[in-house]
mmCIF file of C-alpha atoms in Angstrom:
data_model
loop_
_atom_site.group_PDB
_atom_site.id
_atom_site.type_symbol
_atom_site.label_atom_id
_atom_site.label_comp_id
_atom_site.label_asym_id
_atom_site.label_seq_id
_atom_site.Cartn_x
_atom_site.Cartn_y
_atom_site.Cartn_z
ATOM 1 C CA MET A 1 -18.884 -1.633 15.012
ATOM 2 C CA LEU A 2 -20.161 -2.787 11.609
ATOM 3 C CA PHE A 3 -17.169 -5.106 11.288
ATOM 4 C CA ASP A 4 -17.988 -6.776 14.618
ATOM 5 C CA ILE A 5 -21.667 -7.148 13.734
ATOM 6 C CA LEU A 6 -20.881 -8.779 10.380
ATOM 7 C CA ALA A 7 -18.296 -11.030 12.025
ATOM 8 C CA LEU A 8 -20.882 -12.217 14.552
ATOM 9 C CA ILE A 9 -23.517 -12.811 11.872
ATOM 10 C CA SER A 10 -20.978 -14.727 9.770
ATOM 11 C CA PHE A 11 -20.012 -16.872 12.722
ATOM 12 C CA LEU A 12 -23.643 -17.772 13.401
ATOM 13 C CA ILE A 13 -24.304 -18.607 9.749
ATOM 14 C CA VAL A 14 -21.216 -20.802 9.497
ATOM 15 C CA LEU A 15 -22.192 -22.468 12.757
ATOM 16 C CA LEU A 16 -25.588 -23.336 11.270
ATOM 17 C CA LEU A 17 -23.881 -24.797 8.202
ATOM 18 C CA LEU A 18 -21.186 -26.613 10.166
ATOM 19 C CA ARG A 19 -22.709 -30.035 9.620
ATOM 20 C CA ARG A 20 -22.888 -29.468 5.863
ATOM 21 C CA LEU A 21 -19.289 -28.252 5.894
ATOM 22 C CA VAL A 22 -18.119 -31.386 7.694
ATOM 23 C CA ASN A 23 -19.979 -33.565 5.178
ATOM 24 C CA VAL A 24 -18.562 -31.859 2.092
ATOM 25 C CA TYR A 25 -15.068 -31.148 3.443
ATOM 26 C CA PRO A 26 -13.505 -34.488 2.317
ATOM 27 C CA SER A 27 -14.732 -33.822 -1.223
ATOM 28 C CA LEU A 28 -13.281 -30.302 -1.119
ATOM 29 C CA LEU A 29 -9.886 -31.660 -0.127
ATOM 30 C CA ALA A 30 -10.105 -34.325 -2.833
ATOM 31 C CA CYS A 31 -10.590 -31.544 -5.414
ATOM 32 C CA LEU A 32 -7.173 -30.203 -4.425
ATOM 33 C CA ILE A 33 -5.586 -33.501 -5.379
ATOM 34 C CA ARG A 34 -7.361 -34.422 -8.605
ATOM 35 C CA GLY A 35 -9.305 -32.458 -11.193
ATOM 36 C CA LYS A 36 -11.689 -35.378 -11.696
ATOM 37 C CA GLU A 37 -12.960 -34.942 -8.129
ATOM 38 C CA SER A 38 -14.596 -31.661 -9.127
ATOM 39 C CA ILE A 39 -16.609 -33.585 -11.718
ATOM 40 C CA ASN A 40 -17.583 -36.159 -9.091
ATOM 41 C CA LEU A 41 -18.623 -33.423 -6.681
ATOM 42 C CA GLU A 42 -20.850 -31.765 -9.275
ATOM 43 C CA ALA A 43 -22.409 -35.133 -10.074
ATOM 44 C CA SER A 44 -23.657 -35.356 -6.493
ATOM 45 C CA VAL A 45 -26.680 -33.091 -6.062
ATOM 46 C CA LYS A 46 -26.392 -33.048 -2.271
ATOM 47 C CA LEU A 47 -22.650 -32.348 -2.145
ATOM 48 C CA SER A 48 -22.753 -29.654 -4.799
ATOM 49 C CA ARG A 49 -25.746 -27.976 -3.147
ATOM 50 C CA ASP A 50 -24.036 -28.015 0.247
ATOM 51 C CA ARG A 51 -20.841 -26.670 -1.309
ATOM 52 C CA ASP A 52 -22.768 -23.840 -2.960
ATOM 53 C CA ARG A 53 -24.467 -22.836 0.287
ATOM 54 C CA ILE A 54 -21.169 -22.846 2.142
ATOM 55 C CA THR A 55 -19.649 -20.731 -0.631
ATOM 56 C CA TYR A 56 -22.312 -18.065 -0.193
ATOM 57 C CA ALA A 57 -21.803 -18.177 3.579
ATOM 58 C CA MET A 58 -18.055 -17.604 3.118
ATOM 59 C CA ILE A 59 -18.422 -14.374 1.153
ATOM 60 C CA VAL A 60 -18.779 -12.151 4.217
ATOM 61 C CA PRO A 61 -15.938 -13.820 6.202
ATOM 62 C CA PHE A 62 -13.655 -13.557 3.168
ATOM 63 C CA CYS A 63 -14.376 -9.849 2.715
ATOM 64 C CA LEU A 64 -13.861 -9.264 6.445
ATOM 65 C CA VAL A 65 -10.463 -10.981 6.378
ATOM 66 C CA ALA A 66 -9.465 -9.170 3.174
ATOM 67 C CA CYS A 67 -10.448 -5.855 4.747
ATOM 68 C CA ARG A 68 -8.834 -6.614 8.129
ATOM 69 C CA TYR A 69 -5.449 -7.431 6.591
ATOM 70 C CA ARG A 70 -5.726 -5.161 3.518
ATOM 71 C CA LEU A 71 -5.249 -7.966 0.998
ATOM 72 C CA TYR A 72 -6.300 -5.513 -1.711
ATOM 73 C CA GLU A 73 -4.798 -2.091 -1.098
ATOM 74 C CA PRO A 74 -5.044 0.457 -3.919
ATOM 75 C CA SER A 75 -4.150 4.037 -3.061
ATOM 76 C CA PHE A 76 -7.732 5.320 -3.386
ATOM 77 C CA LEU A 77 -8.672 3.353 -0.253
ATOM 78 C CA GLU A 78 -6.022 5.038 1.894
ATOM 79 C CA GLY A 79 -7.443 7.041 4.770
ATOM 80 C CA ALA A 80 -10.948 5.606 4.405
ATOM 81 C CA SER A 81 -12.973 4.987 7.547
ATOM 82 C CA GLU A 82 -13.509 1.386 8.645
ATOM 83 C CA ASN A 83 -17.136 1.304 7.492
ATOM 84 C CA ARG A 84 -16.355 2.906 4.123
ATOM 85 C CA LEU A 85 -13.393 0.595 3.630
ATOM 86 C CA LEU A 86 -15.515 -2.425 4.395
ATOM 87 C CA ALA A 87 -18.227 -1.265 2.004
ATOM 88 C CA MET A 88 -15.619 -0.765 -0.741
ATOM 89 C CA TYR A 89 -14.279 -4.287 -0.267
ATOM 90 C CA PHE A 90 -17.774 -5.735 -0.669
ATOM 91 C CA LEU A 91 -18.374 -3.600 -3.776
ATOM 92 C CA ILE A 92 -15.050 -4.600 -5.324
ATOM 93 C CA PHE A 93 -15.743 -8.260 -4.587
ATOM 94 C CA ALA A 94 -19.216 -7.960 -6.130
ATOM 95 C CA GLY A 95 -17.783 -6.215 -9.186
ATOM 96 C CA TYR A 96 -15.172 -8.928 -9.632
ATOM 97 C CA ILE A 97 -17.807 -11.678 -9.425
ATOM 98 C CA LEU A 98 -20.131 -9.891 -11.852
ATOM 99 C CA PHE A 99 -17.295 -9.424 -14.338
ATOM 100 C CA ARG A 100 -16.429 -13.134 -14.068
ATOM 101 C CA MET A 101 -20.072 -13.996 -14.741
ATOM 102 C CA LEU A 102 -20.053 -11.686 -17.759
ATOM 103 C CA VAL A 103 -16.973 -13.270 -19.344
ATOM 104 C CA MET A 104 -18.357 -16.741 -18.639
ATOM 105 C CA TRP A 105 -21.464 -15.773 -20.571
ATOM 106 C CA LEU A 106 -19.555 -14.060 -23.387
ATOM 107 C CA PHE A 107 -17.084 -16.882 -23.947
ATOM 108 C CA ARG A 108 -19.416 -19.813 -23.358
ATOM 109 C CA PRO A 109 -18.400 -22.575 -25.790
ATOM 110 C CA HIS A 110 -20.718 -24.118 -28.349
ATOM 111 C CA LYS A 111 -18.835 -27.377 -28.854
ATOM 112 C CA MET A 112 -17.889 -28.118 -25.257
ATOM 113 C CA PRO A 113 -20.538 -29.981 -23.219
ATOM 114 C CA GLN A 114 -22.368 -27.567 -20.949
ATOM 115 C CA LYS A 115 -21.901 -29.945 -18.033
ATOM 116 C CA VAL A 116 -18.117 -29.718 -18.336
ATOM 117 C CA TYR A 117 -18.208 -25.934 -18.726
ATOM 118 C CA ARG A 118 -20.475 -25.565 -15.700
ATOM 119 C CA THR A 119 -18.278 -27.890 -13.627
ATOM 120 C CA ALA A 120 -15.176 -25.864 -14.539
ATOM 121 C CA GLY A 121 -16.972 -22.650 -13.603
ATOM 122 C CA ARG A 122 -18.168 -23.924 -10.259
ATOM 123 C CA ALA A 123 -14.750 -25.297 -9.357
ATOM 124 C CA SER A 124 -14.063 -21.739 -8.207
ATOM 125 C CA TYR A 125 -16.659 -22.279 -5.453
ATOM 126 C CA THR A 126 -14.665 -25.182 -4.072
ATOM 127 C CA PHE A 127 -11.344 -23.363 -4.036
ATOM 128 C CA PHE A 128 -12.936 -20.204 -2.668
ATOM 129 C CA VAL A 129 -14.237 -22.145 0.344
ATOM 130 C CA ILE A 130 -10.840 -23.765 0.911
ATOM 131 C CA LEU A 131 -9.037 -20.423 0.613
ATOM 132 C CA THR A 132 -11.413 -18.654 2.999
ATOM 133 C CA LEU A 133 -11.078 -21.387 5.613
ATOM 134 C CA LEU A 134 -7.280 -21.227 5.343
ATOM 135 C CA LEU A 135 -7.249 -17.445 5.684
ATOM 136 C CA LEU A 136 -9.531 -17.578 8.726
ATOM 137 C CA VAL A 137 -7.309 -20.169 10.406
ATOM 138 C CA MET A 138 -4.157 -18.229 9.535
ATOM 139 C CA GLY A 139 -5.617 -14.993 10.842
ATOM 140 C CA GLY A 140 -6.701 -16.597 14.098
ATOM 141 C CA VAL A 141 -3.458 -18.481 14.764
ATOM 142 C CA MET A 142 -1.106 -15.659 13.768
ATOM 143 C CA SER A 143 -3.076 -13.100 15.763
ATOM 144 C CA PHE A 144 -2.902 -15.394 18.799
ATOM 145 C CA LEU A 145 0.873 -15.663 18.319
ATOM 146 C CA LYS A 146 1.129 -11.851 18.102
ATOM 147 C CA ILE A 147 2.711 -11.950 14.654
ATOM 148 C CA ASP A 148 3.107 -8.595 12.913
ATOM 149 C CA GLU A 149 0.151 -7.759 10.655
ATOM 150 C CA SER A 150 2.367 -7.013 7.653
ATOM 151 C CA THR A 151 3.803 -10.520 7.952
ATOM 152 C CA VAL A 152 0.313 -12.005 8.232
ATOM 153 C CA ARG A 153 -0.761 -10.065 5.145
ATOM 154 C CA LEU A 154 2.220 -11.290 3.148
ATOM 155 C CA ALA A 155 1.626 -14.898 4.228
ATOM 156 C CA MET A 156 -2.046 -14.652 3.264
ATOM 157 C CA LEU A 157 -1.184 -13.252 -0.147
ATOM 158 C CA TRP A 158 1.242 -16.110 -0.802
ATOM 159 C CA VAL A 159 -1.288 -18.716 0.285
ATOM 160 C CA SER A 160 -3.928 -17.065 -1.910
ATOM 161 C CA ALA A 161 -1.547 -17.149 -4.873
ATOM 162 C CA VAL A 162 -0.743 -20.834 -4.347
ATOM 163 C CA ILE A 163 -4.411 -21.798 -4.040
ATOM 164 C CA TYR A 164 -5.247 -19.755 -7.138
ATOM 165 C CA VAL A 165 -2.506 -21.379 -9.228
ATOM 166 C CA LEU A 166 -3.671 -24.815 -8.096
ATOM 167 C CA PHE A 167 -7.228 -23.835 -9.016
ATOM 168 C CA LEU A 168 -6.091 -22.800 -12.498
ATOM 169 C CA PHE A 169 -4.365 -26.134 -12.950
ATOM 170 C CA ARG A 170 -7.420 -28.142 -11.855
ATOM 171 C CA LYS A 171 -9.721 -26.050 -14.017
ATOM 172 C CA THR A 172 -7.460 -26.714 -16.987
ATOM 173 C CA GLN A 173 -7.712 -30.437 -16.272
ATOM 174 C CA ILE A 174 -11.505 -30.206 -16.276
ATOM 175 C CA PHE A 175 -11.490 -28.402 -19.627
ATOM 176 C CA CYS A 176 -9.036 -30.928 -21.061
ATOM 177 C CA SER A 177 -11.534 -33.696 -20.418
ATOM 178 C CA SER A 178 -13.443 -32.461 -23.486
ATOM 179 C CA CYS A 179 -11.038 -30.279 -25.478
ATOM 180 C CA SER A 180 -7.375 -29.828 -26.362
ATOM 181 C CA VAL A 181 -4.800 -28.312 -24.021
ATOM 182 C CA PHE A 182 -4.471 -25.265 -26.279
ATOM 183 C CA THR A 183 -8.234 -24.643 -26.251
ATOM 184 C CA ALA A 184 -8.329 -25.146 -22.492
ATOM 185 C CA PHE A 185 -5.558 -22.560 -22.095
ATOM 186 C CA LEU A 186 -7.468 -20.035 -24.222
ATOM 187 C CA TYR A 187 -10.595 -20.504 -22.096
ATOM 188 C CA LEU A 188 -8.472 -20.120 -18.973
ATOM 189 C CA CYS A 189 -7.032 -16.832 -20.213
ATOM 190 C CA ALA A 190 -10.481 -15.437 -20.978
ATOM 191 C CA LEU A 191 -12.337 -16.739 -17.936
ATOM 192 C CA GLU A 192 -9.732 -16.448 -15.176
ATOM 193 C CA ILE A 193 -6.546 -14.629 -16.098
ATOM 194 C CA LEU A 194 -8.408 -11.670 -17.649
ATOM 195 C CA PRO A 195 -10.656 -10.745 -14.667
ATOM 196 C CA THR A 196 -8.016 -11.525 -12.051
ATOM 197 C CA GLY A 197 -5.378 -9.671 -14.039
ATOM 198 C CA ILE A 198 -7.603 -6.592 -14.166
ATOM 199 C CA LEU A 199 -8.091 -6.779 -10.388
ATOM 200 C CA VAL A 200 -4.348 -7.018 -9.731
ATOM 201 C CA VAL A 201 -3.479 -4.264 -12.213
ATOM 202 C CA SER A 202 -6.137 -1.971 -10.705
ATOM 203 C CA GLU A 203 -4.365 -2.173 -7.353
ATOM 204 C CA ILE A 204 -1.076 -1.154 -8.988
ATOM 205 C CA ILE A 205 -2.517 1.668 -11.117
ATOM 206 C CA PHE A 206 -4.998 3.136 -8.652
#
């Protein structure tokens, strides 16, 4: 019941933001192709603001898809009711975001321009929107084709991995615009690989 209510609310919110999504969508796709496009997007107040609003609107749909297809499945969630499972997915997502914010604050550079650092940080918004849209489309199409849920889950995990690797590459390019490749790699390890690695390992251990 809660799942259906949240799905309906998400649909209405996305519908209200549809015009903004259409306007910013070409810029989102351009960010997949070139790292410099993320800098251009941040330079536009309107595009970056629209992208941010769409990102916030995609949080609930992403958690619903992740919960529906068990994209994160540690053993301690086995046997949980639908409402409890959904609540746990939102809590885990919130914890992951808060930890990312913490490491961004802890490892903020003193020599790198704040504009570059902020652009690199917010590049995750762009790729999160793209990933969520892809997962929603995949879920809808594969469900319509009656494809086995385990196959859908595996496909979604692969797509998520590809998008994440591409995001890491683009973020590295943004960092490299103002620092060396080695420094950019160190920032990447601290800001991305550390929190995501902890999330992946927690699924294996727990």
